[in-house]
């Protein structure tokens, strides 16, 4: 992961300040992978961020208190140092007792001695607050990256599902068209009609053959009869005018035709 090295310090800071919780958060950072993360991973990251933010708020309050204590102590020391000059005059004039001066000096010295500790506590509180701020910033960035990757993943998933639906719809339409084409070419009723027509054509051809066979002797007899007639009867087309007159008058061709008197 590109941000794993940058989160190494954050993981150590979390472990340092959060203990067992820090270990779980550190593991979440080390194992974080937006491409395979689930909703549970996102919830865990959000919980870790809320926990760190709450601790940051507490750390800020603690730092404000430590810083306020340092300011108050400095003001108290500065005030007592100014008062020390006037107390000497009052002690000399007998206006204040030596025991009071002793108590005052003891408190001033104690406050001055306590200042380094207060400053260290302020510095520690500031460092803790800054470390927690680093943690919160890192977790916030991590959660933002998670959401960005999740958005991309959801968009990719939505696009893939839309493409799947489109291809499924195309397949269904193609199947419907194939079915309709099959119905038009393989209809049982049409097939039955086709087979019936073929059977009728076959039967008709058989009948034609039988009829032709039966008709042949008749045709041959008619042909012979025509031959006989053509032999017994001379062709009219070659008949002479005289022969025609004789035929029409019922006379034989050898008998003289009586001519009409003029």
mmCIF file of N, CA and C in Angstrom, residues 159-228:
data_model
loop_
_atom_site.group_PDB
_atom_site.id
_atom_site.type_symbol
_atom_site.label_atom_id
_atom_site.label_comp_id
_atom_site.label_asym_id
_atom_site.label_seq_id
_atom_site.Cartn_x
_atom_site.Cartn_y
_atom_site.Cartn_z
ATOM 1 N N UNK A 159 -21.813 -0.539 -13.130
ATOM 2 C CA UNK A 159 -21.592 -0.616 -14.572
ATOM 3 C C UNK A 159 -21.543 -2.064 -15.043
ATOM 4 N N UNK A 160 -20.875 -2.922 -14.250
ATOM 5 C CA UNK A 160 -20.783 -4.335 -14.622
ATOM 6 C C UNK A 160 -22.154 -4.993 -14.610
ATOM 7 N N UNK A 161 -22.956 -4.658 -13.605
ATOM 8 C CA UNK A 161 -24.299 -5.238 -13.533
ATOM 9 C C UNK A 161 -25.168 -4.754 -14.695
ATOM 10 N N UNK A 162 -25.029 -3.477 -15.050
ATOM 11 C CA UNK A 162 -25.798 -2.956 -16.183
ATOM 12 C C UNK A 162 -25.384 -3.663 -17.470
ATOM 13 N N UNK A 163 -24.082 -3.879 -17.629
ATOM 14 C CA UNK A 163 -23.609 -4.586 -18.817
ATOM 15 C C UNK A 163 -24.110 -6.027 -18.827
ATOM 16 N N UNK A 164 -24.121 -6.642 -17.637
ATOM 17 C CA UNK A 164 -24.621 -8.012 -17.537
ATOM 18 C C UNK A 164 -26.101 -8.075 -17.899
ATOM 19 N N UNK A 165 -26.874 -7.122 -17.375
ATOM 20 C CA UNK A 165 -28.302 -7.087 -17.698
ATOM 21 C C UNK A 165 -28.516 -6.884 -19.195
ATOM 22 N N UNK A 166 -27.693 -6.009 -19.798
ATOM 23 C CA UNK A 166 -27.828 -5.754 -21.230
ATOM 24 C C UNK A 166 -27.541 -7.017 -22.033
ATOM 25 N N UNK A 167 -26.446 -7.696 -21.678
ATOM 26 C CA UNK A 167 -26.105 -8.916 -22.413
ATOM 27 C C UNK A 167 -27.148 -10.006 -22.192
ATOM 28 N N UNK A 168 -27.690 -10.073 -20.991
ATOM 29 C CA UNK A 168 -28.729 -11.063 -20.718
ATOM 30 C C UNK A 168 -29.985 -10.762 -21.531
ATOM 31 N N UNK A 169 -30.322 -9.469 -21.613
ATOM 32 C CA UNK A 169 -31.485 -9.077 -22.415
ATOM 33 C C UNK A 169 -31.259 -9.406 -23.891
ATOM 34 N N UNK A 170 -30.050 -9.145 -24.381
ATOM 35 C CA UNK A 170 -29.741 -9.462 -25.772
ATOM 36 C C UNK A 170 -29.829 -10.963 -26.018
ATOM 37 N N UNK A 171 -29.335 -11.746 -25.032
ATOM 38 C CA UNK A 171 -29.408 -13.200 -25.180
ATOM 39 C C UNK A 171 -30.852 -13.680 -25.197
ATOM 40 N N UNK A 172 -31.690 -13.090 -24.331
ATOM 41 C CA UNK A 172 -33.099 -13.471 -24.299
ATOM 42 C C UNK A 172 -33.785 -13.124 -25.621
ATOM 43 N N UNK A 173 -33.494 -11.948 -26.149
ATOM 44 C CA UNK A 173 -34.104 -11.547 -27.423
ATOM 45 C C UNK A 173 -33.635 -12.460 -28.553
ATOM 46 N N UNK A 174 -32.343 -12.791 -28.534
ATOM 47 C CA UNK A 174 -31.832 -13.682 -29.563
ATOM 48 C C UNK A 174 -32.486 -15.048 -29.481
ATOM 49 N N UNK A 175 -32.689 -15.528 -28.229
ATOM 50 C CA UNK A 175 -33.350 -16.818 -28.055
ATOM 51 C C UNK A 175 -34.785 -16.765 -28.569
ATOM 52 N N UNK A 176 -35.461 -15.643 -28.312
ATOM 53 C CA UNK A 176 -36.835 -15.499 -28.802
ATOM 54 C C UNK A 176 -36.876 -15.502 -30.322
ATOM 55 N N UNK A 177 -35.939 -14.760 -30.950
ATOM 56 C CA UNK A 177 -35.903 -14.733 -32.412
ATOM 57 C C UNK A 177 -35.595 -16.114 -32.982
ATOM 58 N N UNK A 178 -34.665 -16.817 -32.338
ATOM 59 C CA UNK A 178 -34.340 -18.165 -32.791
ATOM 60 C C UNK A 178 -35.540 -19.082 -32.674
ATOM 61 N N UNK A 179 -36.283 -18.929 -31.593
ATOM 62 C CA UNK A 179 -37.481 -19.737 -31.409
ATOM 63 C C UNK A 179 -38.532 -19.447 -32.466
ATOM 64 N N UNK A 180 -38.697 -18.140 -32.750
ATOM 65 C CA UNK A 180 -39.681 -17.782 -33.781
ATOM 66 C C UNK A 180 -39.263 -18.302 -35.153
ATOM 67 N N UNK A 181 -37.967 -18.205 -35.444
ATOM 68 C CA UNK A 181 -37.483 -18.737 -36.722
ATOM 69 C C UNK A 181 -37.683 -20.240 -36.798
ATOM 70 N N UNK A 182 -37.470 -20.918 -35.697
ATOM 71 C CA UNK A 182 -37.688 -22.361 -35.662
ATOM 72 C C UNK A 182 -39.138 -22.707 -35.871
ATOM 73 N N UNK A 183 -40.016 -21.891 -35.283
ATOM 74 C CA UNK A 183 -41.451 -22.129 -35.464
ATOM 75 C C UNK A 183 -41.854 -21.948 -36.918
ATOM 76 N N UNK A 184 -41.288 -20.913 -37.573
ATOM 77 C CA UNK A 184 -41.674 -20.662 -38.967
ATOM 78 C C UNK A 184 -41.133 -21.727 -39.893
ATOM 79 N N UNK A 185 -39.986 -22.312 -39.566
ATOM 80 C CA UNK A 185 -39.407 -23.301 -40.452
ATOM 81 C C UNK A 185 -39.716 -24.727 -40.060
ATOM 82 N N UNK A 186 -40.174 -24.957 -38.846
ATOM 83 C CA UNK A 186 -40.363 -26.308 -38.362
ATOM 84 C C UNK A 186 -41.744 -26.514 -37.754
ATOM 85 N N UNK A 187 -42.744 -25.764 -38.264
ATOM 86 C CA UNK A 187 -44.094 -25.925 -37.741
ATOM 87 C C UNK A 187 -44.616 -27.318 -38.066
ATOM 88 N N UNK A 188 -45.214 -27.979 -37.114
ATOM 89 C CA UNK A 188 -45.742 -29.326 -37.327
ATOM 90 C C UNK A 188 -46.875 -29.320 -38.346
ATOM 91 N N UNK A 189 -47.723 -28.275 -38.310
ATOM 92 C CA UNK A 189 -48.829 -28.195 -39.262
ATOM 93 C C UNK A 189 -48.308 -28.011 -40.679
ATOM 94 N N UNK A 190 -47.317 -27.103 -40.832
ATOM 95 C CA UNK A 190 -46.761 -26.890 -42.157
ATOM 96 C C UNK A 190 -46.040 -28.137 -42.658
ATOM 97 N N UNK A 191 -45.345 -28.798 -41.748
ATOM 98 C CA UNK A 191 -44.653 -30.020 -42.146
ATOM 99 C C UNK A 191 -45.645 -31.081 -42.601
ATOM 100 N N UNK A 192 -46.779 -31.193 -41.888
ATOM 101 C CA UNK A 192 -47.799 -32.179 -42.265
ATOM 102 C C UNK A 192 -48.383 -31.859 -43.635
ATOM 103 N N UNK A 193 -48.648 -30.558 -43.888
ATOM 104 C CA UNK A 193 -49.174 -30.174 -45.196
ATOM 105 C C UNK A 193 -48.174 -30.470 -46.309
ATOM 106 N N UNK A 194 -46.902 -30.197 -46.009
ATOM 107 C CA UNK A 194 -45.873 -30.474 -47.014
ATOM 108 C C UNK A 194 -45.799 -31.957 -47.329
ATOM 109 N N UNK A 195 -45.801 -32.773 -46.299
ATOM 110 C CA UNK A 195 -45.765 -34.224 -46.519
ATOM 111 C C UNK A 195 -47.006 -34.706 -47.275
ATOM 112 N N UNK A 196 -48.187 -34.134 -46.959
ATOM 113 C CA UNK A 196 -49.425 -34.509 -47.644
ATOM 114 C C UNK A 196 -49.351 -34.160 -49.123
ATOM 115 N N UNK A 197 -48.831 -32.963 -49.418
ATOM 116 C CA UNK A 197 -48.697 -32.547 -50.813
ATOM 117 C C UNK A 197 -47.752 -33.467 -51.567
ATOM 118 N N UNK A 198 -46.645 -33.848 -50.923
ATOM 119 C CA UNK A 198 -45.715 -34.757 -51.584
ATOM 120 C C UNK A 198 -46.372 -36.115 -51.861
ATOM 121 N N UNK A 199 -47.158 -36.589 -50.895
ATOM 122 C CA UNK A 199 -47.858 -37.869 -51.087
ATOM 123 C C UNK A 199 -48.844 -37.798 -52.251
ATOM 124 N N UNK A 200 -49.592 -36.683 -52.316
ATOM 125 C CA UNK A 200 -50.571 -36.517 -53.395
ATOM 126 C C UNK A 200 -49.871 -36.453 -54.740
ATOM 127 N N UNK A 201 -48.746 -35.704 -54.792
ATOM 128 C CA UNK A 201 -48.012 -35.630 -56.053
ATOM 129 C C UNK A 201 -47.494 -37.000 -56.468
ATOM 130 N N UNK A 202 -47.026 -37.766 -55.489
ATOM 131 C CA UNK A 202 -46.541 -39.116 -55.800
ATOM 132 C C UNK A 202 -47.666 -39.991 -56.338
ATOM 133 N N UNK A 203 -48.822 -39.939 -55.675
ATOM 134 C CA UNK A 203 -49.980 -40.732 -56.126
ATOM 135 C C UNK A 203 -50.442 -40.312 -57.522
ATOM 136 N N UNK A 204 -50.469 -39.000 -57.740
ATOM 137 C CA UNK A 204 -50.897 -38.492 -59.046
ATOM 138 C C UNK A 204 -49.953 -38.958 -60.141
ATOM 139 N N UNK A 205 -48.647 -38.966 -59.849
ATOM 140 C CA UNK A 205 -47.678 -39.426 -60.833
ATOM 141 C C UNK A 205 -47.867 -40.898 -61.138
ATOM 142 N N UNK A 206 -48.182 -41.676 -60.065
ATOM 143 C CA UNK A 206 -48.451 -43.099 -60.284
ATOM 144 C C UNK A 206 -49.663 -43.331 -61.159
ATOM 145 N N UNK A 207 -50.715 -42.572 -60.878
ATOM 146 C CA UNK A 207 -51.916 -42.689 -61.706
ATOM 147 C C UNK A 207 -51.654 -42.288 -63.145
ATOM 148 N N UNK A 208 -50.856 -41.257 -63.344
ATOM 149 C CA UNK A 208 -50.531 -40.820 -64.702
ATOM 150 C C UNK A 208 -49.809 -41.916 -65.469
ATOM 151 N N UNK A 209 -48.882 -42.578 -64.770
ATOM 152 C CA UNK A 209 -48.135 -43.650 -65.433
ATOM 153 C C UNK A 209 -49.073 -44.793 -65.838
ATOM 154 N N UNK A 210 -49.967 -45.191 -64.910
ATOM 155 C CA UNK A 210 -50.925 -46.273 -65.209
ATOM 156 C C UNK A 210 -51.834 -45.877 -66.357
ATOM 157 N N UNK A 211 -52.311 -44.614 -66.334
ATOM 158 C CA UNK A 211 -53.212 -44.144 -67.398
ATOM 159 C C UNK A 211 -52.504 -44.130 -68.734
ATOM 160 N N UNK A 212 -51.255 -43.690 -68.730
ATOM 161 C CA UNK A 212 -50.498 -43.672 -69.981
ATOM 162 C C UNK A 212 -50.354 -45.084 -70.550
ATOM 163 N N UNK A 213 -50.095 -46.055 -69.644
ATOM 164 C CA UNK A 213 -49.951 -47.439 -70.094
ATOM 165 C C UNK A 213 -51.258 -47.950 -70.715
ATOM 166 N N UNK A 214 -52.413 -47.645 -70.053
ATOM 167 C CA UNK A 214 -53.721 -48.074 -70.570
ATOM 168 C C UNK A 214 -54.118 -47.346 -71.845
ATOM 169 N N UNK A 215 -53.673 -46.117 -71.982
ATOM 170 C CA UNK A 215 -54.036 -45.300 -73.130
ATOM 171 C C UNK A 215 -53.238 -45.663 -74.373
ATOM 172 N N UNK A 216 -52.079 -46.271 -74.189
ATOM 173 C CA UNK A 216 -51.193 -46.534 -75.317
ATOM 174 C C UNK A 216 -51.844 -47.467 -76.360
ATOM 175 N N UNK A 217 -52.471 -48.624 -75.955
ATOM 176 C CA UNK A 217 -53.136 -49.469 -76.977
ATOM 177 C C UNK A 217 -54.247 -48.740 -77.719
ATOM 178 N N UNK A 218 -54.992 -47.918 -77.001
ATOM 179 C CA UNK A 218 -56.062 -47.150 -77.636
ATOM 180 C C UNK A 218 -55.508 -46.189 -78.661
ATOM 181 N N UNK A 219 -54.431 -45.543 -78.331
ATOM 182 C CA UNK A 219 -53.820 -44.607 -79.272
ATOM 183 C C UNK A 219 -53.302 -45.339 -80.502
ATOM 184 N N UNK A 220 -52.701 -46.529 -80.219
ATOM 185 C CA UNK A 220 -52.193 -47.301 -81.346
ATOM 186 C C UNK A 220 -53.328 -47.767 -82.277
ATOM 187 N N UNK A 221 -54.484 -48.224 -81.705
ATOM 188 C CA UNK A 221 -55.635 -48.660 -82.513
ATOM 189 C C UNK A 221 -56.186 -47.509 -83.341
ATOM 190 N N UNK A 222 -56.268 -46.318 -82.701
ATOM 191 C CA UNK A 222 -56.765 -45.144 -83.425
ATOM 192 C C UNK A 222 -55.838 -44.780 -84.560
ATOM 193 N N UNK A 223 -54.545 -44.955 -84.348
ATOM 194 C CA UNK A 223 -53.565 -44.639 -85.381
ATOM 195 C C UNK A 223 -53.707 -45.599 -86.578
ATOM 196 N N UNK A 224 -53.906 -46.900 -86.250
ATOM 197 C CA UNK A 224 -54.102 -47.879 -87.340
ATOM 198 C C UNK A 224 -55.356 -47.563 -88.148
ATOM 199 N N UNK A 225 -56.432 -47.228 -87.492
ATOM 200 C CA UNK A 225 -57.687 -46.885 -88.159
ATOM 201 C C UNK A 225 -57.511 -45.689 -89.070
ATOM 202 N N UNK A 226 -56.749 -44.728 -88.585
ATOM 203 C CA UNK A 226 -56.514 -43.544 -89.421
ATOM 204 C C UNK A 226 -55.730 -43.897 -90.662
ATOM 205 N N UNK A 227 -54.790 -44.868 -90.500
ATOM 206 C CA UNK A 227 -54.000 -45.291 -91.662
ATOM 207 C C UNK A 227 -54.903 -45.958 -92.707
ATOM 208 N N UNK A 228 -55.776 -46.839 -92.230
ATOM 209 C CA UNK A 228 -56.688 -47.536 -93.143
ATOM 210 C C UNK A 228 -57.557 -46.535 -93.917
#
